[in-house]
Tab-separated table of C-alpha atoms in Angstrom:
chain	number	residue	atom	x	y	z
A	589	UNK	CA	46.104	209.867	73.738
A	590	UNK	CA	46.293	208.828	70.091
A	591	UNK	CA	47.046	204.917	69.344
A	592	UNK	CA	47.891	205.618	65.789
A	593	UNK	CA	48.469	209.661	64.829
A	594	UNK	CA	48.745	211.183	61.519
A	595	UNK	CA	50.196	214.444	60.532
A	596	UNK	CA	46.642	214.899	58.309
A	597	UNK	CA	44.479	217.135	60.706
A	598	UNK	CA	41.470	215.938	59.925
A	599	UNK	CA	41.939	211.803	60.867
A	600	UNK	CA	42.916	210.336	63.839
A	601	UNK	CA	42.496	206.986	65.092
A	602	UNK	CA	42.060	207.237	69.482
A	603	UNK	CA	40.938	204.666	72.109
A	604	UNK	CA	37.836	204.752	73.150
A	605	UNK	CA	37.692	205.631	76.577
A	606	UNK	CA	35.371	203.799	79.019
A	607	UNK	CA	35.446	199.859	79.301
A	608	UNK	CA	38.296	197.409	79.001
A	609	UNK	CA	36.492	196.302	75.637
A	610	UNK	CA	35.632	199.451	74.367
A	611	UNK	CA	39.924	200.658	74.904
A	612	UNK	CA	40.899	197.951	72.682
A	613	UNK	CA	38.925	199.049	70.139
A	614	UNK	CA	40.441	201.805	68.131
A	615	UNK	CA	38.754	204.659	66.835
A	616	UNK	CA	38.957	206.563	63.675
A	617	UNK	CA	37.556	210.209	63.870
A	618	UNK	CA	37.380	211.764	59.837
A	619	UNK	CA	36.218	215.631	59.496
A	620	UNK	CA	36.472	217.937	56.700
A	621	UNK	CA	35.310	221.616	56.789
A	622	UNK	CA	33.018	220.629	53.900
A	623	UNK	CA	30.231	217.656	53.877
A	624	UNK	CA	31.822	214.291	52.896
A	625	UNK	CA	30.365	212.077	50.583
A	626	UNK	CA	32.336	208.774	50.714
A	627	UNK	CA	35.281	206.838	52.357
A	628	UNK	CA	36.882	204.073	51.519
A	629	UNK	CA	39.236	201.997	53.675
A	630	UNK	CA	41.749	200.076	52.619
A	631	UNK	CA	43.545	197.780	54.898
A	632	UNK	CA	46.423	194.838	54.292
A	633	UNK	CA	46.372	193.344	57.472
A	634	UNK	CA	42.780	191.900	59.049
A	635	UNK	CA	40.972	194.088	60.376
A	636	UNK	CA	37.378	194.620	61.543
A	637	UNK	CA	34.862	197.122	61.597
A	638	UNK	CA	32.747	197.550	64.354
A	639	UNK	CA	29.241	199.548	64.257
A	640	UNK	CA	28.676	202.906	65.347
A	641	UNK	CA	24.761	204.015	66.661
A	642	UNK	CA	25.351	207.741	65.385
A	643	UNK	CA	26.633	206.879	61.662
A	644	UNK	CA	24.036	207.512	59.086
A	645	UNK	CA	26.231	206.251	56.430
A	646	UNK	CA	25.596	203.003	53.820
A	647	UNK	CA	28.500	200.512	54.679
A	648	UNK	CA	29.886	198.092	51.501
A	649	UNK	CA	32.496	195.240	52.372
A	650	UNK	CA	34.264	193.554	49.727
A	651	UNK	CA	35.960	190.498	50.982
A	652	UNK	CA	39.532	189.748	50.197
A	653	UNK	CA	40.348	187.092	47.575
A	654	UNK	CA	40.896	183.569	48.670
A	655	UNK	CA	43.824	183.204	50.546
A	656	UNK	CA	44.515	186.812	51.544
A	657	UNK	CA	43.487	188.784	54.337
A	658	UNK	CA	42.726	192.065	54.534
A	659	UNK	CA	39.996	194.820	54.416
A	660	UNK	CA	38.159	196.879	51.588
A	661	UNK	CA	34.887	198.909	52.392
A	662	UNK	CA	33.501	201.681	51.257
A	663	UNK	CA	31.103	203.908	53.412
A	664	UNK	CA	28.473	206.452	51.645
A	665	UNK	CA	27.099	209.271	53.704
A	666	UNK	CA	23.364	209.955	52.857
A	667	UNK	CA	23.666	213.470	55.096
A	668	UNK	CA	25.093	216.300	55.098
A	669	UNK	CA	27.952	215.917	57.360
A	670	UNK	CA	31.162	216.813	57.823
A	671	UNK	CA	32.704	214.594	60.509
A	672	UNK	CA	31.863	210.859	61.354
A	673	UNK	CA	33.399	208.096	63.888
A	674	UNK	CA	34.857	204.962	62.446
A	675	UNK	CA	35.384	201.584	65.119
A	676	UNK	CA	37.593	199.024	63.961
A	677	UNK	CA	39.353	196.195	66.049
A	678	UNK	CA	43.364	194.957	64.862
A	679	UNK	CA	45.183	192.070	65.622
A	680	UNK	CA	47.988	192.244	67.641
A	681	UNK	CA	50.765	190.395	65.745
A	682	UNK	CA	49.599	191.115	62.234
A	683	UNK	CA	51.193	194.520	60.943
A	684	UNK	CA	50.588	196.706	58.097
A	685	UNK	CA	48.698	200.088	57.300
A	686	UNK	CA	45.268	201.358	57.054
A	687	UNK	CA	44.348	203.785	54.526
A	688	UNK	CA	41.276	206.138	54.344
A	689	UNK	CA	40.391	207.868	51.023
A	690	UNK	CA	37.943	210.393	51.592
A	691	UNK	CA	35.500	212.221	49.072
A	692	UNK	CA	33.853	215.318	50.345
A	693	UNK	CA	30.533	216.540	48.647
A	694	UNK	CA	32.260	219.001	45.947
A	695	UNK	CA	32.201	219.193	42.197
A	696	UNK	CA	34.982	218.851	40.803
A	697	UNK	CA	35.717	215.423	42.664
A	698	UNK	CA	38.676	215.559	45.039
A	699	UNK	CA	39.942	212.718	47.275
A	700	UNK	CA	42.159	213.028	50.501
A	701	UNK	CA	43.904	210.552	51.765
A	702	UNK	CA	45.797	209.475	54.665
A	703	UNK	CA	48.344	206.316	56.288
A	704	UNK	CA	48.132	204.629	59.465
A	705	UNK	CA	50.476	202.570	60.751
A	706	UNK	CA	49.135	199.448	62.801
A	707	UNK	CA	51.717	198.601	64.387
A	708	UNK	CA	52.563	194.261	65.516
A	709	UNK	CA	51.791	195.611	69.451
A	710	UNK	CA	48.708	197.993	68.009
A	711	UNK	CA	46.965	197.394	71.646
A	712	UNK	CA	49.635	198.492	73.697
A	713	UNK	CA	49.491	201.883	75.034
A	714	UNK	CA	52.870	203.341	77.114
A	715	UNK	CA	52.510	204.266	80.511
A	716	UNK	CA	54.390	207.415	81.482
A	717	UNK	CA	54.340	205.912	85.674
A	718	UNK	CA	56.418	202.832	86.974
A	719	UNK	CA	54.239	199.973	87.789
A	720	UNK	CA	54.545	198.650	91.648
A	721	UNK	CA	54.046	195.731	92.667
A	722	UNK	CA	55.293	194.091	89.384
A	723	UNK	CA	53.542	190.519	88.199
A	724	UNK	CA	55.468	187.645	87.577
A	725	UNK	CA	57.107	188.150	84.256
A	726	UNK	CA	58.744	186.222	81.119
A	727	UNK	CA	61.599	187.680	79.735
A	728	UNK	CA	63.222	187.778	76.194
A	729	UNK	CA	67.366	188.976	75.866
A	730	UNK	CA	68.735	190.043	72.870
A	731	UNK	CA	72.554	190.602	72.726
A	732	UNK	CA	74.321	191.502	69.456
A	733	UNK	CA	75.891	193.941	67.513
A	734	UNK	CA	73.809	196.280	67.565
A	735	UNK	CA	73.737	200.306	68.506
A	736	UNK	CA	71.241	201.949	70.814
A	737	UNK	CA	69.572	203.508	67.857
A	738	UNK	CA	69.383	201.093	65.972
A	739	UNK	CA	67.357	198.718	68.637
A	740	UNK	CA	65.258	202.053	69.110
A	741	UNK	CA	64.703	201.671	65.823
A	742	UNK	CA	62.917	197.943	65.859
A	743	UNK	CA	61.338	199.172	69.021
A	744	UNK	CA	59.618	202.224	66.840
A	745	UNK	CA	57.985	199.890	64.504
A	746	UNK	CA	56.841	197.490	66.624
A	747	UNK	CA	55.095	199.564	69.174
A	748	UNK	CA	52.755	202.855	69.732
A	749	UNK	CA	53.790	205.801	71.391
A	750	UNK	CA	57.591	206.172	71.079
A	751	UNK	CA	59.630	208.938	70.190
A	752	UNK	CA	61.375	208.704	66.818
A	753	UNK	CA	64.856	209.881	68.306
A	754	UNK	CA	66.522	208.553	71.512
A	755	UNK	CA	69.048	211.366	73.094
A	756	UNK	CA	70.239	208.997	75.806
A	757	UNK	CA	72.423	205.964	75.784
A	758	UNK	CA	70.426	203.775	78.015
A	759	UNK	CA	66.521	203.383	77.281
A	760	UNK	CA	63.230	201.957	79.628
A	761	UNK	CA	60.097	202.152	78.779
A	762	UNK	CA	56.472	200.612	80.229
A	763	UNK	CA	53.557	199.778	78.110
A	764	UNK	CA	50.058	197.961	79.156
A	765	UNK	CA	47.656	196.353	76.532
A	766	UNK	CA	44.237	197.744	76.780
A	767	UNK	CA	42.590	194.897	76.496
A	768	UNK	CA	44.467	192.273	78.586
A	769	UNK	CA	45.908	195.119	80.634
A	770	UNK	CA	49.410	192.749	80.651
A	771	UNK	CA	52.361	194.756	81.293
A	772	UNK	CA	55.572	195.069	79.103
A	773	UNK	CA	58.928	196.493	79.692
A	774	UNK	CA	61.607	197.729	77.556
A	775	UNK	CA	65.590	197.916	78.545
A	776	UNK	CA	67.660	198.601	76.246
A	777	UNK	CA	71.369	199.816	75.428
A	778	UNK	CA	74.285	199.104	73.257
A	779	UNK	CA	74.525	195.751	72.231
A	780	UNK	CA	72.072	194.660	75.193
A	781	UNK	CA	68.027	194.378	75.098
A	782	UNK	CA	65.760	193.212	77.358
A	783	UNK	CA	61.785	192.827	76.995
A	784	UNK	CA	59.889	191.417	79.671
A	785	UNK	CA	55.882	190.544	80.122
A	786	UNK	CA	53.015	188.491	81.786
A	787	UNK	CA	52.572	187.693	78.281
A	788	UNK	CA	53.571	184.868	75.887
A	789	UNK	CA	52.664	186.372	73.145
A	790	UNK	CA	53.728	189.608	73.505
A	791	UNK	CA	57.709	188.592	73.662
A	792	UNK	CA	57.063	185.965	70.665
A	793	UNK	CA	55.596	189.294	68.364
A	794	UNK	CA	58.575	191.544	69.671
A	795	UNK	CA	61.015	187.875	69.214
A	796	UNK	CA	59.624	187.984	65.068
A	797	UNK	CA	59.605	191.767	64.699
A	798	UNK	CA	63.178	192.445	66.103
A	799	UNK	CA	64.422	189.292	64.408
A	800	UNK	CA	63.152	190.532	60.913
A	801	UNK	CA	64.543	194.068	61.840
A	802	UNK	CA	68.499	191.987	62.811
A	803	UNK	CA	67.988	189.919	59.670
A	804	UNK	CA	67.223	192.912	56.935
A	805	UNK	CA	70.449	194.957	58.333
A	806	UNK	CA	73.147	191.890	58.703
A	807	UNK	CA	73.142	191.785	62.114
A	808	UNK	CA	73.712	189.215	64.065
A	809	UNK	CA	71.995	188.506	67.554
A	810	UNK	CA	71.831	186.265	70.005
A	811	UNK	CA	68.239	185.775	71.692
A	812	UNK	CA	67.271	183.709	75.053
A	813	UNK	CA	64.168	183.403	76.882
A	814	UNK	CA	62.705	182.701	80.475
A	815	UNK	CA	59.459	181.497	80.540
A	816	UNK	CA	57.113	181.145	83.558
A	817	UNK	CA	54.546	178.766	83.527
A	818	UNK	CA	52.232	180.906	86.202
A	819	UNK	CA	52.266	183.514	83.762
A	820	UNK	CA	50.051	181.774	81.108
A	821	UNK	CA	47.384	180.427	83.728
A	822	UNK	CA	47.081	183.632	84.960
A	823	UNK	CA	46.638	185.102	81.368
A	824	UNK	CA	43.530	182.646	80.936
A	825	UNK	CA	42.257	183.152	83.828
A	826	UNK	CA	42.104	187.336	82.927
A	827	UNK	CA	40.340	185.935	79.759
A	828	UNK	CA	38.132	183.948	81.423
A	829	UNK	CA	35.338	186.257	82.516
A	830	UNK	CA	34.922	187.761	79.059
A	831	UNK	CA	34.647	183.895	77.411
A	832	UNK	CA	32.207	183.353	80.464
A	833	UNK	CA	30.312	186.413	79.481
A	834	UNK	CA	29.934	185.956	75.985
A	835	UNK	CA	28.352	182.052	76.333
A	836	UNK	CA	25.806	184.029	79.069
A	837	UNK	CA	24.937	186.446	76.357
A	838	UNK	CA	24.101	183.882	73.682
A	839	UNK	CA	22.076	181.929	76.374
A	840	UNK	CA	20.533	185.365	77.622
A	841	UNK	CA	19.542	186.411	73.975
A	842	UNK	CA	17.508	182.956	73.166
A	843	UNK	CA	15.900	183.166	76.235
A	844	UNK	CA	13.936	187.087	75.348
A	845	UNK	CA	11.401	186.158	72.592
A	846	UNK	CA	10.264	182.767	75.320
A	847	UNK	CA	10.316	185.764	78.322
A	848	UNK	CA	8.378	188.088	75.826
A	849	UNK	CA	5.656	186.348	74.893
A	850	UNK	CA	5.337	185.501	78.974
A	851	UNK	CA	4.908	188.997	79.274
A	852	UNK	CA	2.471	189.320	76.724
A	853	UNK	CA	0.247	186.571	77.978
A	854	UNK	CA	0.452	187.997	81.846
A	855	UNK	CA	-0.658	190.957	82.951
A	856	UNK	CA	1.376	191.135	85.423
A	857	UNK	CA	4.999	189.828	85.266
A	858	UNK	CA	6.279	190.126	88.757
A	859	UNK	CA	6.663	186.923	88.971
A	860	UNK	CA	9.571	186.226	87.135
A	861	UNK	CA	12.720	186.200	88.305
A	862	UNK	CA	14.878	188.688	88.825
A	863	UNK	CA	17.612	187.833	86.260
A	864	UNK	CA	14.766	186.749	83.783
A	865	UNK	CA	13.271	190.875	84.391
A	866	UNK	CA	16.572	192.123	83.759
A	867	UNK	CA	16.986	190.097	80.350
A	868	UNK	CA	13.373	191.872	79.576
A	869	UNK	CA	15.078	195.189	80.397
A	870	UNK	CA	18.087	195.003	78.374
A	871	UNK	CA	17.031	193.623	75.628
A	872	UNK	CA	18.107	196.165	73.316
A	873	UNK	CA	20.896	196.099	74.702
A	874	UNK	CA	21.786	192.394	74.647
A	875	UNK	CA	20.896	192.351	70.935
A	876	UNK	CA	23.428	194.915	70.048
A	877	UNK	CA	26.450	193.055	71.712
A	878	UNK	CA	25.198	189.839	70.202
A	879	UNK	CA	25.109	191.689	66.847
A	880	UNK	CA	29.193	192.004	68.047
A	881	UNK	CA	29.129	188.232	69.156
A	882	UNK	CA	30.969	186.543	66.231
A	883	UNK	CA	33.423	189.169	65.809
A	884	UNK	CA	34.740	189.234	69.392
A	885	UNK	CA	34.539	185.285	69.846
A	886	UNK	CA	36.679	185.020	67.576
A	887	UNK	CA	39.008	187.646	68.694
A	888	UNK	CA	39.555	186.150	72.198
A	889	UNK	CA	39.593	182.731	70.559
A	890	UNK	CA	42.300	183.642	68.666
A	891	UNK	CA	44.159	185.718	71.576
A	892	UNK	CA	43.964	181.767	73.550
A	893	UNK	CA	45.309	179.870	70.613
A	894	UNK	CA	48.315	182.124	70.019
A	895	UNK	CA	49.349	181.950	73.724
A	896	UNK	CA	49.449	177.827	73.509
A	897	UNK	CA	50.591	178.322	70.261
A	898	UNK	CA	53.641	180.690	71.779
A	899	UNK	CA	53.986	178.958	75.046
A	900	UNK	CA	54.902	175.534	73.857
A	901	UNK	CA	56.886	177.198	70.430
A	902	UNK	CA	59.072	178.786	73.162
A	903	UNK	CA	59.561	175.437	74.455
A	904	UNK	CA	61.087	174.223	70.873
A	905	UNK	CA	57.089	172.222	70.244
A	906	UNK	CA	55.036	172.918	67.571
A	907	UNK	CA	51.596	172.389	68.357
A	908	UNK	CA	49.567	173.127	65.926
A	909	UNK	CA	48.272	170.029	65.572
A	910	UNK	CA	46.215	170.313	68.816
A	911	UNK	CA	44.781	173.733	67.522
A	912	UNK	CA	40.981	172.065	66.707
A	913	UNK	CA	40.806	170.686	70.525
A	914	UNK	CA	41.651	173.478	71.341
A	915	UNK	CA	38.895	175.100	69.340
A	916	UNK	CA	36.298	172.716	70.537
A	917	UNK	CA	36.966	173.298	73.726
A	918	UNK	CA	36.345	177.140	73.268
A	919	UNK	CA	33.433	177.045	71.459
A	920	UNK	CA	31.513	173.616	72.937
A	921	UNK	CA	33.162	172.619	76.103
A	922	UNK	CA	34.159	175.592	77.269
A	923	UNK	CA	35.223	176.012	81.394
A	924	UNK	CA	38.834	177.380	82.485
A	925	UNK	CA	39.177	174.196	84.576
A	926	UNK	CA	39.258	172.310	81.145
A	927	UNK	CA	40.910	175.448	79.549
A	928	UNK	CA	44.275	174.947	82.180
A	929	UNK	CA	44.096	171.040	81.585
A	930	UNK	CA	44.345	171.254	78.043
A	931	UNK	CA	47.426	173.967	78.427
A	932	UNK	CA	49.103	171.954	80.790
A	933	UNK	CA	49.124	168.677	78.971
């Protein structure tokens, strides 16, 4: 199922469908009935792109003046193709549109272009099956003024997947991130709203999004929240493996040219051991994710800091102060024992 959909027929943008990682990473499929030549993306929100093995195509970034964020790149197929995959990674809580201006190989020039929404909960995908047993969960209220539509409305742009009209009075819906695979729910009705989740974060985005949406239209609401201090320690300890995982790959990567020129000097390398002979095995594949590395550090780096960030502003504390600790601890002292002790501080 499409993330982000387009009435253009020849773009979509689809999650990819086999790990954890891989589904939070949306894809962007482009095809023409003619070769294309060149396609620029345009992007006011951060976002990244990811490499593809089967593009043939010359990529050109242009970063974003100073003190903006954003994406501008260009890519210039050297082949005769018509159709080519596009990975790029969003941000949950940072909200805009991508757009893709495409040339195809024709004289004279033409362009095509298209809009995607990303949407603040771009990860989410909604789940058409109730989820049993249910997790512990926060929740956020809303109560107000407010009609059924128009709370449809806020839910439409903040999340994937939802019909534009609402025939019924009374509305429930279930989503999961693909990459944390938390859980949110949606009640709503006149004048009533509730949104809960295992996740901080996810009920401070909806808290700003629906808040904007009250605010632009003169509505007043009223907005209370019940938070549940299992929920964030089990949160970092879901991110903990991948953290875990991406410290092993660094260590695993430095350790191949030392293993290779072992192997070179032995005829017979047997008599290493077995994790060292797997590093020798994969090493094209270990350089490819560390190629990755940066890119996806700092994605779940930034994923922790937002849930202490949200935790404590929930509480009525700002503590952004404590953000470089916090960072230190990620990228030096990193161990969930010290991760929780920091949190819970």
């Amino acid at each position: 199922r499409a993330i982000l959909r387009n009435s253009a027929p020849f773009c979509a943008i689809l999650p990819h469908p086999l790990t954890r990682r891989r589904r939070a990473v949306p894809q962007l499929h482009i095809e023409l009935s003619m070769p294309l030549e060149c396609i620029l993306l345009q992007s006011d929100v951060p976002v990244e792109l990811l490499d593809v093995e089967s593009n043939q195509a010359v990529v050109s970034k242009t970063p974003p003046p100073d003190g903006q964020s954003g994406l501008l790149a260009t890519y210039r197929l050297q082949e005769a193709v018509n159709r080519i995959e596009l990975r790029v990674r969003t941000v949950e809580g940072r909200y805009g549109s991508l757009q893709a201006y495409v040339w195809p190989r024709i004289s004279p020039k033409a362009c095509r272009a298209a809009t995607y929404p990303i949407k603040p909960l771009s990860l989410h995908t909604r789940l058409l099956e109730p989820v049993s047993p249910l997790p512990t969960l926060n929740s956020l209220t809303i109560k107000g003024g407010f009609q059924v539509a128009e709370v449809h409305s806020w839910v439409v742009a903040c999340l994937p997947e939802v019909p534009a009209k609402l025939q019924v009075e009374e509305a429930s819906f279930t989503f999961r991130n693909t990459f944390l695979e938390t859980l949110l729910l949606c009640e709503y009705k006149q004048g009533h709203a509730t949104f809960q989740s295992d996740s901080v974060t996810t009920l401070a985005t909806i808290k700003e999004v629906l808040t904007k949406e009250a605010t632009a239209r003169k509505i007043q609401i009223q907005i209370s929240v019940d938070v549940k201090e299992e929920t964030v320690a089990s949160l970092l300890t879901k991110i903990d493996p991948m953290l875990v995982y991406q410290h092993e790959l660094a260590a695993k990567v430095k350790l191949i040219e030392t293993l290779k020129e072992v192997k070179m000097q032995e005829t017979d390398s047997s008599f290493l051991a077995p994790e060292y002979q797997q590093i020798l095995e994969n090493e094209g594949k270990l350089q490819r994710e560390l190629k990755e590395q940066p890119g996806y550090l700092q994605f779940l780096h930034g994923i922790v800091t937002d849930v202490y960030l949200d935790h404590y502003k929930f509480k009525g504390q700002n503590v952004a102060g404590n953000v470089p600790k916090l960072q230190r601890i990620l990228e030096k002292d990193y161990s969930l024992e010290r991760l929780l002790k920091f949190f819970s501080r």
